[in-house]
PDB file of C-alpha atoms in Angstrom:
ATOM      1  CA  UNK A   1       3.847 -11.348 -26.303  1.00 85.00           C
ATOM      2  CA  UNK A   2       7.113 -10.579 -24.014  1.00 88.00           C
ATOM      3  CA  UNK A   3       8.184  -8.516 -26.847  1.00 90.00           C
ATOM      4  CA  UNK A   4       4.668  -6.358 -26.092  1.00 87.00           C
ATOM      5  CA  UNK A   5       4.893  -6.334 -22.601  1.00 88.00           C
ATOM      6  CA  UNK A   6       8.380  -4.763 -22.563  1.00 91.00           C
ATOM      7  CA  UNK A   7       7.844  -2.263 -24.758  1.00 91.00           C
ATOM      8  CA  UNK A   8       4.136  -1.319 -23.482  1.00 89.00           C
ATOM      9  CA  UNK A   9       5.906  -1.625 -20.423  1.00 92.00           C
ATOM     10  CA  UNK A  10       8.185   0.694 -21.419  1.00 94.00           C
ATOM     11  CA  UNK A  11       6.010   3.484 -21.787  1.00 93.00           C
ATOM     12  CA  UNK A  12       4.953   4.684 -18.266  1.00 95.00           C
ATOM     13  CA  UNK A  13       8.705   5.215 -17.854  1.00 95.00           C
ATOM     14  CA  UNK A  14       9.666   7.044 -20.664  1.00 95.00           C
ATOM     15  CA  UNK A  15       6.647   9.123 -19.987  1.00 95.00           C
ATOM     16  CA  UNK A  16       7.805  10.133 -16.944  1.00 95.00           C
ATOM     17  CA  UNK A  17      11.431  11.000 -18.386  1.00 96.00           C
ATOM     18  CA  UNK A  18       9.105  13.206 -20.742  1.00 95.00           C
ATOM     19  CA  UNK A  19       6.828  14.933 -17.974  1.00 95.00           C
ATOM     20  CA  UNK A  20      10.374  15.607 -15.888  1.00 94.00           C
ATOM     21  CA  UNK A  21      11.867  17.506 -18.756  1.00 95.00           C
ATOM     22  CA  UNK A  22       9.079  19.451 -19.648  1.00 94.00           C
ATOM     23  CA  UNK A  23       7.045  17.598 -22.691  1.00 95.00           C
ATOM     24  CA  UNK A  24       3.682  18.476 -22.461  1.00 95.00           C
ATOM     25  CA  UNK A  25       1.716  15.138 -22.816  1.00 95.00           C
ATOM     26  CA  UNK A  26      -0.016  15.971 -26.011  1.00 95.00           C
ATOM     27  CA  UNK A  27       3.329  16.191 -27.845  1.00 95.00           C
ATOM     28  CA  UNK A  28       4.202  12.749 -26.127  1.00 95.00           C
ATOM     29  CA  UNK A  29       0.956  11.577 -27.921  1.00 95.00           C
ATOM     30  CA  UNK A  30       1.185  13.159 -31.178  1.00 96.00           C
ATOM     31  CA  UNK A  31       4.738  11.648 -31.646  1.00 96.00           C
ATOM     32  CA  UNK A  32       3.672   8.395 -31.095  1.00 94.00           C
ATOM     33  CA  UNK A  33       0.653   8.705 -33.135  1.00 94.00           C
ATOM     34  CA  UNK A  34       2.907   9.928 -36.354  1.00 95.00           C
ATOM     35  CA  UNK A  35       5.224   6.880 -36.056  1.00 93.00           C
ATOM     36  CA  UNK A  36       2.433   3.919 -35.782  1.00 92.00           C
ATOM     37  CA  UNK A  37       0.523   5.754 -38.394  1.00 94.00           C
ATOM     38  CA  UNK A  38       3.357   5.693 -40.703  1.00 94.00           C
ATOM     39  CA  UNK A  39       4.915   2.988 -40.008  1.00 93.00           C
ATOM     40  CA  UNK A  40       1.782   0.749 -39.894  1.00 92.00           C
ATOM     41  CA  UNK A  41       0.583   1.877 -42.833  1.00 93.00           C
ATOM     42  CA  UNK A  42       3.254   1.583 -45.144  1.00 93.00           C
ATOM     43  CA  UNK A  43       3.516  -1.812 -43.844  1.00 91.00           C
ATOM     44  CA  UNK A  44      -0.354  -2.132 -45.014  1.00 90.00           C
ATOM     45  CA  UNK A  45       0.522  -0.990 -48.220  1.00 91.00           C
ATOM     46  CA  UNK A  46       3.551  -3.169 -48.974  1.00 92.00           C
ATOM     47  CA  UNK A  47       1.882  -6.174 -48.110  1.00 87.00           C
ATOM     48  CA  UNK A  48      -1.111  -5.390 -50.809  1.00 85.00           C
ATOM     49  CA  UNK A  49      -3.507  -4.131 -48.049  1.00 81.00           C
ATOM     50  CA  UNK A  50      -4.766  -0.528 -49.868  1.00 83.00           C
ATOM     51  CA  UNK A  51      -4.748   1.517 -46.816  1.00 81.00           C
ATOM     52  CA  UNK A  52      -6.166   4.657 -48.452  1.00 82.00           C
ATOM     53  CA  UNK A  53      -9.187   2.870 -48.891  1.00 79.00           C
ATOM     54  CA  UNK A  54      -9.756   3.372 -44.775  1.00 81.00           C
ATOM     55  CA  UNK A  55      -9.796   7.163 -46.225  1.00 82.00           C
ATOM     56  CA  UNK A  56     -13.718   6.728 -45.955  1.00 84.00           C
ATOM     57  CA  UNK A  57     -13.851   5.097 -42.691  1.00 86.00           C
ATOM     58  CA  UNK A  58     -12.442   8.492 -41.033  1.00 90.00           C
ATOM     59  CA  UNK A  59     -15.551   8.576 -38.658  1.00 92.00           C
ATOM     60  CA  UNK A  60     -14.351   4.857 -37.331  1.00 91.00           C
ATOM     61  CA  UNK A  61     -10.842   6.011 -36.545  1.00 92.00           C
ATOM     62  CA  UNK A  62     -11.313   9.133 -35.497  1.00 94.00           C
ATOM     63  CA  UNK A  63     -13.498   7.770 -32.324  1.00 94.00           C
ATOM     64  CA  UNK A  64     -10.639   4.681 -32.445  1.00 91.00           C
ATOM     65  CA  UNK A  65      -7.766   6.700 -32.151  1.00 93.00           C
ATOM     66  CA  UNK A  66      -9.240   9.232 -29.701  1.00 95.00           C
ATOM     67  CA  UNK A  67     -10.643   6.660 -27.259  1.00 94.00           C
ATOM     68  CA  UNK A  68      -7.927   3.552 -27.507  1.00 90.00           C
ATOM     69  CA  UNK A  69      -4.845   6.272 -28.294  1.00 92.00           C
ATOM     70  CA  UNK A  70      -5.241   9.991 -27.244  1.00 94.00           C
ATOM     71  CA  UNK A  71      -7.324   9.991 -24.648  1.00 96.00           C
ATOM     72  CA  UNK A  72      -5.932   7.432 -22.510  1.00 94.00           C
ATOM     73  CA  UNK A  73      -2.338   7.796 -23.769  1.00 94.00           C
ATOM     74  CA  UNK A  74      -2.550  12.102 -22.536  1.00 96.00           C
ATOM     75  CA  UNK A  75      -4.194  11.071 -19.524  1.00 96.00           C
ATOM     76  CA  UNK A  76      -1.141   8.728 -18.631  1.00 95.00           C
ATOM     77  CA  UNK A  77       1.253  10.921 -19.981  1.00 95.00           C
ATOM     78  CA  UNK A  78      -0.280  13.689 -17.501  1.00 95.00           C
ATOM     79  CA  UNK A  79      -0.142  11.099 -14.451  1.00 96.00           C
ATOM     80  CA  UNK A  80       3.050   9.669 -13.867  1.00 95.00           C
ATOM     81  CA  UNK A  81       4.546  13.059 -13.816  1.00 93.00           C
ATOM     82  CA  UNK A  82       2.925  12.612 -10.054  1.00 94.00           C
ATOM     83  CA  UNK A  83       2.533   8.658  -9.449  1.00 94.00           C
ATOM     84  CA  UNK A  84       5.350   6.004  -9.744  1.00 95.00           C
ATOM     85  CA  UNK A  85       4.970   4.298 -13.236  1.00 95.00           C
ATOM     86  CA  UNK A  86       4.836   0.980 -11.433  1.00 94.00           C
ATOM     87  CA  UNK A  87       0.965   2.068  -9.736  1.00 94.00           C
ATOM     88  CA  UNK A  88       0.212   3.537 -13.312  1.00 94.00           C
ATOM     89  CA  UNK A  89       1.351   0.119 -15.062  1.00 94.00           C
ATOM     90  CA  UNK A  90      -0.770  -1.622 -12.651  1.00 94.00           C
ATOM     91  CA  UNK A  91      -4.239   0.262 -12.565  1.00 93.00           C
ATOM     92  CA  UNK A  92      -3.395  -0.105 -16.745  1.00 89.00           C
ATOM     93  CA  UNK A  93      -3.893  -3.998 -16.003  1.00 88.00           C
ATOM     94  CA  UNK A  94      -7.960  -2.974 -14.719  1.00 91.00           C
ATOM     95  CA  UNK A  95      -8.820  -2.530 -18.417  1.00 87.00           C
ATOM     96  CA  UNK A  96     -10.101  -6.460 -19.852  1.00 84.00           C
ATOM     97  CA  UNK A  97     -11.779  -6.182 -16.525  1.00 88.00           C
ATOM     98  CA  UNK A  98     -14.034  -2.985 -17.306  1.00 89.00           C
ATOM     99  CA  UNK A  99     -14.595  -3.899 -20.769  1.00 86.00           C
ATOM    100  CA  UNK A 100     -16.281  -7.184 -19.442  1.00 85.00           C
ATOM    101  CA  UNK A 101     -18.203  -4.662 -17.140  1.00 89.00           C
ATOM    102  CA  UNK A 102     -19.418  -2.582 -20.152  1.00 88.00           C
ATOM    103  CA  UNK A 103     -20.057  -5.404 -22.152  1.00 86.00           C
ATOM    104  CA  UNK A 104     -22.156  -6.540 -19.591  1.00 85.00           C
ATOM    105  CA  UNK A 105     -23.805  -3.003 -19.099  1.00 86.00           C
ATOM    106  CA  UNK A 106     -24.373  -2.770 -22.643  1.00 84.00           C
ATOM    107  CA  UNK A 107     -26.136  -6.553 -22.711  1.00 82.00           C
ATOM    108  CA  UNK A 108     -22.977  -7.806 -24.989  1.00 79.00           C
ATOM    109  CA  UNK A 109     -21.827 -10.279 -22.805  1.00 78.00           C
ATOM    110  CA  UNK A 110     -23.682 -12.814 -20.286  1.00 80.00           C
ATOM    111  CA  UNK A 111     -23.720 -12.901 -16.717  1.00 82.00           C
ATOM    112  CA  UNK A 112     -21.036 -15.121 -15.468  1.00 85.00           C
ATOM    113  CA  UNK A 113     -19.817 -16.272 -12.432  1.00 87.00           C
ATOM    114  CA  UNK A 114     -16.088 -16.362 -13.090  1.00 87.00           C
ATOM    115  CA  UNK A 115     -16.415 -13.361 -14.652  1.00 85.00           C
ATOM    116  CA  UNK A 116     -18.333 -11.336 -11.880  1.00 89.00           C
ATOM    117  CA  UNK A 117     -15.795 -12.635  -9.035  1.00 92.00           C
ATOM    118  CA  UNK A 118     -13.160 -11.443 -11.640  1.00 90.00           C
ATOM    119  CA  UNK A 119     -14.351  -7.890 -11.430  1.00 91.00           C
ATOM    120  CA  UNK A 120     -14.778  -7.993  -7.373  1.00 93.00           C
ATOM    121  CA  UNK A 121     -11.020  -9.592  -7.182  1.00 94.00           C
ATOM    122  CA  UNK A 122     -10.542  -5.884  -9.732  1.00 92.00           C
ATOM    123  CA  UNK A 123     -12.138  -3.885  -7.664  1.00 93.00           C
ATOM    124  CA  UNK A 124     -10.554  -4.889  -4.436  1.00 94.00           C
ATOM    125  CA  UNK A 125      -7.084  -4.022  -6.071  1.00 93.00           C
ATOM    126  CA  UNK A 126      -8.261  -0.732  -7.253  1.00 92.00           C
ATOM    127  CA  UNK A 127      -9.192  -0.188  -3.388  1.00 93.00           C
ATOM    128  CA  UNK A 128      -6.034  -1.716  -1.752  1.00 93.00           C
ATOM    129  CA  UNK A 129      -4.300   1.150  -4.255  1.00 93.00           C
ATOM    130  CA  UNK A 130      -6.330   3.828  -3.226  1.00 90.00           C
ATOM    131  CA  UNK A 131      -7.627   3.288   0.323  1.00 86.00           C
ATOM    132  CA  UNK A 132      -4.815   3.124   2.811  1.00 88.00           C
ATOM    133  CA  UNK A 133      -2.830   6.228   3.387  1.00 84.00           C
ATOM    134  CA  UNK A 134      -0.035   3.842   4.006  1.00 86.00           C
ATOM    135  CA  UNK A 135      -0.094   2.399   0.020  1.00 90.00           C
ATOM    136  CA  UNK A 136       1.119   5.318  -1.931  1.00 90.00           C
ATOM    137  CA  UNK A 137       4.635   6.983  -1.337  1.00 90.00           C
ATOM    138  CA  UNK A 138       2.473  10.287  -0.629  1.00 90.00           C
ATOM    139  CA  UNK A 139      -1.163   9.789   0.421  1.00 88.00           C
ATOM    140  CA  UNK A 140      -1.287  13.606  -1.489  1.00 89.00           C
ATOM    141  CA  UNK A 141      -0.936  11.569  -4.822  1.00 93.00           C
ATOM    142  CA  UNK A 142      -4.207   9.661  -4.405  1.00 91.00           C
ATOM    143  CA  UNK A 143      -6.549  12.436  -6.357  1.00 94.00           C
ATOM    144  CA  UNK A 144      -3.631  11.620  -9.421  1.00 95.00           C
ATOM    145  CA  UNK A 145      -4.048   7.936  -8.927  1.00 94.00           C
ATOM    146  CA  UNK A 146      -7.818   8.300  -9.100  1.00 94.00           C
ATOM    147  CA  UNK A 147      -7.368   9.634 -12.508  1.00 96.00           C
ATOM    148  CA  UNK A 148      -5.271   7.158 -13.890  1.00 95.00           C
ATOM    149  CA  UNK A 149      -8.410   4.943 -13.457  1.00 94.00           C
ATOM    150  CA  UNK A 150      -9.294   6.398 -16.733  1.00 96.00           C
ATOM    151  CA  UNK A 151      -6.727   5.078 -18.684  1.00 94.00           C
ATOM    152  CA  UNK A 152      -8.266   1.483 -18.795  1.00 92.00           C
ATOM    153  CA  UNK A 153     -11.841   2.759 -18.517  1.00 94.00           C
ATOM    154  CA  UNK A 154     -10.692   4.306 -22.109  1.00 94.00           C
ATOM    155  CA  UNK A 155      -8.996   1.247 -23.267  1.00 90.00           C
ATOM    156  CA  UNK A 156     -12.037  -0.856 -22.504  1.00 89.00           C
ATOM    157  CA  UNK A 157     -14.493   1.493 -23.991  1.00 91.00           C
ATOM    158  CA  UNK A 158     -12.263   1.312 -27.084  1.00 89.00           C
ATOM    159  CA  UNK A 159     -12.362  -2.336 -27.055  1.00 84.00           C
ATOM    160  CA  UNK A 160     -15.946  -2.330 -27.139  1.00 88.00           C
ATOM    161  CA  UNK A 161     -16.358   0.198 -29.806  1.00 89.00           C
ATOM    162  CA  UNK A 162     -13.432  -1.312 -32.691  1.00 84.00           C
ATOM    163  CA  UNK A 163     -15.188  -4.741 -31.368  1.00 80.00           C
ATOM    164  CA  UNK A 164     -18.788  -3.711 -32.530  1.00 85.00           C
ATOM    165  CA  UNK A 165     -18.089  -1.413 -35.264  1.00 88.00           C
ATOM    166  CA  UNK A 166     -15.588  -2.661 -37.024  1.00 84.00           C
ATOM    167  CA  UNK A 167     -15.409  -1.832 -40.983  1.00 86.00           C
ATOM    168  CA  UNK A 168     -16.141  -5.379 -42.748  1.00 84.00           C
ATOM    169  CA  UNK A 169     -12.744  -6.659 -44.509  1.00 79.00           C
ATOM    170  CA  UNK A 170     -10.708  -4.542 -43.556  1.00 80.00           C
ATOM    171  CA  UNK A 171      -7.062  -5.355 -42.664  1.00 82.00           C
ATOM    172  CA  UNK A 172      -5.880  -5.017 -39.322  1.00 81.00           C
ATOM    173  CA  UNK A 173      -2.699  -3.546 -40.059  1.00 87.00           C
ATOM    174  CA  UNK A 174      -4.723  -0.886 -41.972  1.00 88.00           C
ATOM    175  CA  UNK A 175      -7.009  -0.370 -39.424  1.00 87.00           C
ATOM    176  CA  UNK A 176      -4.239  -0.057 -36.449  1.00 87.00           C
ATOM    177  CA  UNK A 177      -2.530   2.435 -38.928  1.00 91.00           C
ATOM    178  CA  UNK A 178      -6.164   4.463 -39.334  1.00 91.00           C
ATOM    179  CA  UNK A 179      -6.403   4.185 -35.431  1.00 90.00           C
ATOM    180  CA  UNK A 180      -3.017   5.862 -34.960  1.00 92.00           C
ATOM    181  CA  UNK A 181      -3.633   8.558 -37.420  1.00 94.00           C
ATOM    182  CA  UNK A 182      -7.235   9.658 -35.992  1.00 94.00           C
ATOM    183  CA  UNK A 183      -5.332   9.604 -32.641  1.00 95.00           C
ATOM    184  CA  UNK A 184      -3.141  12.242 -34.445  1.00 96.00           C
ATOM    185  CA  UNK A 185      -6.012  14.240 -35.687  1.00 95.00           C
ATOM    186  CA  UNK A 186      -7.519  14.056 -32.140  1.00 96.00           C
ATOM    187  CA  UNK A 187      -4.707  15.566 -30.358  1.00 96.00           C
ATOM    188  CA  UNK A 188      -3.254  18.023 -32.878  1.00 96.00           C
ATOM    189  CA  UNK A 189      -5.796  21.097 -31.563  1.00 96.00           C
ATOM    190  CA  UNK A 190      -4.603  19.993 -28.017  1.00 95.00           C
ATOM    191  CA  UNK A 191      -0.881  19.901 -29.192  1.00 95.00           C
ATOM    192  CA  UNK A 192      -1.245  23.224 -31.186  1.00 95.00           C
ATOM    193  CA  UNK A 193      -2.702  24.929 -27.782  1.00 94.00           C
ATOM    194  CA  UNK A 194       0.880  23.674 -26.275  1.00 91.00           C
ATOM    195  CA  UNK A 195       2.818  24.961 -28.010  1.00 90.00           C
ATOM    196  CA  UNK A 196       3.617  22.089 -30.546  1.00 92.00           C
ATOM    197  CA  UNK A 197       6.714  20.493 -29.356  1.00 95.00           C
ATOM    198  CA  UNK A 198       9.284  19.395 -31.477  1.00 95.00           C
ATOM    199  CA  UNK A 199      11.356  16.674 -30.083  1.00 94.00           C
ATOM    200  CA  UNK A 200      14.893  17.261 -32.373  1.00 90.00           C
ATOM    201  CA  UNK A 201      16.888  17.977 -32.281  1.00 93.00           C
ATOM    202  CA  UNK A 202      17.215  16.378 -29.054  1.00 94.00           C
ATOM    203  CA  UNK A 203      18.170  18.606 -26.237  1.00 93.00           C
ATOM    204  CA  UNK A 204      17.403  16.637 -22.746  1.00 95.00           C
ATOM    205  CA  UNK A 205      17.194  12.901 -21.875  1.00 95.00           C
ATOM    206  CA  UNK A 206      13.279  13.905 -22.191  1.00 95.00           C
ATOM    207  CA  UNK A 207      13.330  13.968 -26.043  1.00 96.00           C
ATOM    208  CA  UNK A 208      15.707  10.910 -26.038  1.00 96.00           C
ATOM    209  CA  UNK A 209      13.111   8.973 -24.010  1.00 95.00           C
ATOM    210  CA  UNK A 210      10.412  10.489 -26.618  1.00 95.00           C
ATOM    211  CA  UNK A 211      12.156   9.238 -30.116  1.00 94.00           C
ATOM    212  CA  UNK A 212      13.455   5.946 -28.172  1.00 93.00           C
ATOM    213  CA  UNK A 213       9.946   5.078 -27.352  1.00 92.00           C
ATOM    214  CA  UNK A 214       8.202   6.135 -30.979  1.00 92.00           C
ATOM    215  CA  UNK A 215      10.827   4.070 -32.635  1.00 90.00           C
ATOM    216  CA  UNK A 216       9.643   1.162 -31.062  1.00 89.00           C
ATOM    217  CA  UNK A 217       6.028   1.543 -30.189  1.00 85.00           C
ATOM    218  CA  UNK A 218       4.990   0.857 -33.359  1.00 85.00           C
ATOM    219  CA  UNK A 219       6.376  -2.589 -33.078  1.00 87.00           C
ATOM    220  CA  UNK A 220       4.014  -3.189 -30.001  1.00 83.00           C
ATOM    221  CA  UNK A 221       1.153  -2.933 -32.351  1.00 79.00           C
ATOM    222  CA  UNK A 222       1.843  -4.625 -34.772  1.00 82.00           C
ATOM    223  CA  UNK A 223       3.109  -7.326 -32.582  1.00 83.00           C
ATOM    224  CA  UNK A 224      -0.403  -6.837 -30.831  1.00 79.00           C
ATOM    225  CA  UNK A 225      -2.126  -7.289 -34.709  1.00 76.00           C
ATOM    226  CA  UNK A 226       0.122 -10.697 -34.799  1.00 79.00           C
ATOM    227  CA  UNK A 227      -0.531 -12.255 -31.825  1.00 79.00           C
ATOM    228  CA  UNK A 228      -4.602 -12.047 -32.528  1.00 73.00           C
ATOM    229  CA  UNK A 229      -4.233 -13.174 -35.103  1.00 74.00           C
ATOM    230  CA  UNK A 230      -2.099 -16.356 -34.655  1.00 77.00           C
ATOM    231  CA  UNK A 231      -3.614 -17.040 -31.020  1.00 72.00           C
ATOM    232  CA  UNK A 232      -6.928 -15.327 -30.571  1.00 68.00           C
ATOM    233  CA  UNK A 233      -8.258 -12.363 -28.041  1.00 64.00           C
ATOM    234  CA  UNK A 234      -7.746 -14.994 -24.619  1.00 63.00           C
ATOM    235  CA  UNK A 235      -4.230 -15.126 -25.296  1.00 71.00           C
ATOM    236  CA  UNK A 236      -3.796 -12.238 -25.979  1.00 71.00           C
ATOM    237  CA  UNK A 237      -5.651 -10.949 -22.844  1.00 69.00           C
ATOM    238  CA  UNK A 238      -2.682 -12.268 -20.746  1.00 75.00           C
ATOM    239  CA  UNK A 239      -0.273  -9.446 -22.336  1.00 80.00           C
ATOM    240  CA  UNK A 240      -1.505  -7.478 -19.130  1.00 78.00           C
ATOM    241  CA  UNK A 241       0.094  -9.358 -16.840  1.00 85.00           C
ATOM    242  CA  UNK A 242       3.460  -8.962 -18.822  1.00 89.00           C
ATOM    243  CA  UNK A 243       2.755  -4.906 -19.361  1.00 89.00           C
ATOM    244  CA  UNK A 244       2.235  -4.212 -15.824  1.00 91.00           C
ATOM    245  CA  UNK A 245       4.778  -6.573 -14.682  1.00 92.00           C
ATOM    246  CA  UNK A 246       7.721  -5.225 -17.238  1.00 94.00           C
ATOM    247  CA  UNK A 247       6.192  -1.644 -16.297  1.00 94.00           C
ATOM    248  CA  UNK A 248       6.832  -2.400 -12.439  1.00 94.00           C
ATOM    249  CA  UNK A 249      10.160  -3.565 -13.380  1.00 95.00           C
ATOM    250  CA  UNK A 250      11.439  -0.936 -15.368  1.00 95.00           C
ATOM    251  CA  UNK A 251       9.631   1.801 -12.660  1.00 95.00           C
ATOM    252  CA  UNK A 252      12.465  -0.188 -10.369  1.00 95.00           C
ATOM    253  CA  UNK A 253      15.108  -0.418 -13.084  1.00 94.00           C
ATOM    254  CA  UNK A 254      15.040   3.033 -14.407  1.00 94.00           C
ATOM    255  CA  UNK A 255      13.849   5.165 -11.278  1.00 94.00           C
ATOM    256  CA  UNK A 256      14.500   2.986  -7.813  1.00 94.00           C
ATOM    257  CA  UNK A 257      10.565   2.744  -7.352  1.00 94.00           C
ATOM    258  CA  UNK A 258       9.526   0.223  -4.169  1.00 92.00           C
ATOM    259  CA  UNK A 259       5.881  -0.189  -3.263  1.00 94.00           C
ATOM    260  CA  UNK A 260       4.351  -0.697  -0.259  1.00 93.00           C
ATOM    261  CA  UNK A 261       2.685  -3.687   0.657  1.00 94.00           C
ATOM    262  CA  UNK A 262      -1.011  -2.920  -0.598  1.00 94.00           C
ATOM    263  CA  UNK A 263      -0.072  -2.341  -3.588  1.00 95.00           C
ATOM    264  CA  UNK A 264       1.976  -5.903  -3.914  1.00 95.00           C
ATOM    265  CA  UNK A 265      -1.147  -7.088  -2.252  1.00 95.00           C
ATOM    266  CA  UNK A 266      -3.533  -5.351  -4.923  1.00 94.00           C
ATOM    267  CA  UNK A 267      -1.192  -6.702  -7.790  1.00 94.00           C
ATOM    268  CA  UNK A 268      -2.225 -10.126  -6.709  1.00 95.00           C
ATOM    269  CA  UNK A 269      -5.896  -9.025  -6.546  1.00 94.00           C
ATOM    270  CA  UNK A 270      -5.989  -7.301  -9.892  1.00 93.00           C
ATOM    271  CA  UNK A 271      -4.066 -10.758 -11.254  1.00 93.00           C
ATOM    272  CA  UNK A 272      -6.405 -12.930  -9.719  1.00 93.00           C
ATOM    273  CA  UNK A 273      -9.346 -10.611 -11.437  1.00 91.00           C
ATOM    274  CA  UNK A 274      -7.939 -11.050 -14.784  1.00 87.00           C
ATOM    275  CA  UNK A 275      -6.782 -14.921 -14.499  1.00 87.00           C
ATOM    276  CA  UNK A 276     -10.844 -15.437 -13.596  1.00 88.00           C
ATOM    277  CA  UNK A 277     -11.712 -13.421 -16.423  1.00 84.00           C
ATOM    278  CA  UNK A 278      -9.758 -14.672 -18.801  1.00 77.00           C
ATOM    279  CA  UNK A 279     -10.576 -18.517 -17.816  1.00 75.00           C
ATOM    280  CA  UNK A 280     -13.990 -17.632 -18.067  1.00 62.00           C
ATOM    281  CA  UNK A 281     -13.405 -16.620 -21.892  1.00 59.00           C
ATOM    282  CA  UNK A 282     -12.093 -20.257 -22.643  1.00 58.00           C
TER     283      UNK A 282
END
C-alpha cells in the first residue's frame, strides 16, 4: 500500500513536468493507458486468466476506462499545469467520500451517522481550499482548483459503476487491463485532435517524466488488484491518505511547494472525513 501511494503519488508531479514542457494531457493519458493495458494484460494471460474473452465486455470498459482513467486522469493532467500538485493530491483524497455520497444518492448505501459527519469533515476541507484568498499561492488559481474537484467526483462515479456492473467471473487483472485499454480508446479522438504526441525519443525532462511514470504506473494497479484482494475495500480505502500524503511530499521534494495554513488545516479535515468514513465501513 506504500508502494501505491508513492507511485500514485507520483503522478501529480510528473504531470506537471509534462504540462511545463509542452505534453498536451491527452498524450499524458494515452501513454499511460498503453502501458497498464499491456502490461496488465499479458500478466492476465500468463497467469491462465483469457483476457480476450473481456473482448465482449467492450461496453463495460469503455465507460470504466473513460470515467476511472481518461476523464479524471486529462482533467488532472490539465490542472496542475496551474495548481501545486500538493492541492491536486489532496482534493484527489475527496473521492471515497463522494462515492459514499452517490451511493447514498443512488439508495446503495444507508444513512449513517459516521458516514454523514465524514462527508461534512470533506466538505469543510474542500472549503478551507477554496474559500480564503489567503490559501492558494494565487487566489487567480481558484477557478483551476474548482476543477480539479472533478477528478474524485470521476473516481467515485467509477467506483460506483465497476462496483454495480461488474462482468460475473471475471479476473481482476483482466478487467484492470480492459479498463486501461477503453481508457485508450476514450482518449485516442482527443489525442488525434492534439496532435498525437510521441514521447521518444525523449527530447525534454517532460518526456522523461512521461516514460518514468508509464513504466511504473502499471505497478500501482496491479498492486491496487493485490491489496483487495488480500485485505478487502476498507483497507484499501486508507491508500488515500498515503497518495495525497506522498503527492504533498514529492510537490515539496521535486518543486519547493509550501502551503499555507488552510490548506494544512483542510488536510486534517479531509483526513478526519475519510478516517469517519472508513470506520464506519468496519
Amino acid at each position: 500500500m506504500v508502494a501505491m501511494g508513492a507511485i500514485w503519488g507520483l503522478q501529480f508531479s510528473t504531470a506537471k513536468i509534462g504540462r511545463a514542457h509542452g505534453i498536451p494531457p491527452s498524450a499524458w493519458v494515452f501513454w499511460m493507458g498503453v502501458s497498464g493495458a499491456a502490461v496488465l494484460l499479458a500478466i492476465s494471460a500468463a497467469r491462465g486468466g483469457r483476457p480476450w474473452v473481456l473482448a465482449g465486455e467492450w461496453r463495460y470498459a469503455i465507460v470504466a476506462g473513460a470515467t476511472a482513467v481518461a476523464i479524471p486522469n486529462t482533467i488532472m493532467a490539465l490542472v496542475v499545469g496551474h495548481v501545486p500538485a500538493g492541492i491536486a493530491a489532496l482534493l484527489n483524497t475527496l473521492s471515497p467520500l463522494m462515492t459514499y455520497a452517490i451511493a447514498l444518492g443512488l439508495r446503495m448505501d444507508a444513512l449513517h451517522r459516521l458516514r454523514v459527519a465524514g462527508l461534512g469533515f470533506g466538505f469543510a476541507g474542500a472549503v478551507l481550499v477554496l474559500g480564503p484568498r489567503a490559501s492558494l499561492p494565487d487566489p487567480a488559481m481558484w477557478p483551476w482548483v474548482a476543477l480539479c474537484l472533478w477528478v474524485p467526483f470521476f473516481y467515485a462515479a467509477s467506483n460506483i459503476y465497476i462496483g454495480r456492473f461488474r462482468p460475473p467471473g471475471a479476473e481482476s487483472i483482466g478487467l484492470g487491463g480492459a479498463m486501461q485499454a477503453g481508457a485508450v480508446a476514450s482518449v485516442l479522438p482527443l489525442a488525434l485532435v492534439d496532435g498525437f504526441y510521441v514521447p521518444l525519443p525523449p527530447a525534454h525532462p517532460g518526456d522523461w517524466a512521461l516514460l518514468a511514470q508509464a513504466s511504473v504506473n502499471w505497478i500501482g494497479s496491479l498492486l491496487f488488484f493485490e491489496v483487495m484482494r488480500l485485505a478487502g475495500p476498507v483497507f484499501f480505502s486508507q491508500t488515500g491518505f498515503l497518495v495525497t500524503l506522498c503527492g504533498v511530499f514529492w510537490g515539496w521534494l521535486l518543486f519547493g511547494e509550501t502551503h499555507s495554513a488552510y490548506v494544512w488545516a483542510a488536510m486534517v479535515a479531509i483526513f478526519a472525513g475519510l478516517a469517519l468514513v472508513t470506520r464506519a465501513g468496519r
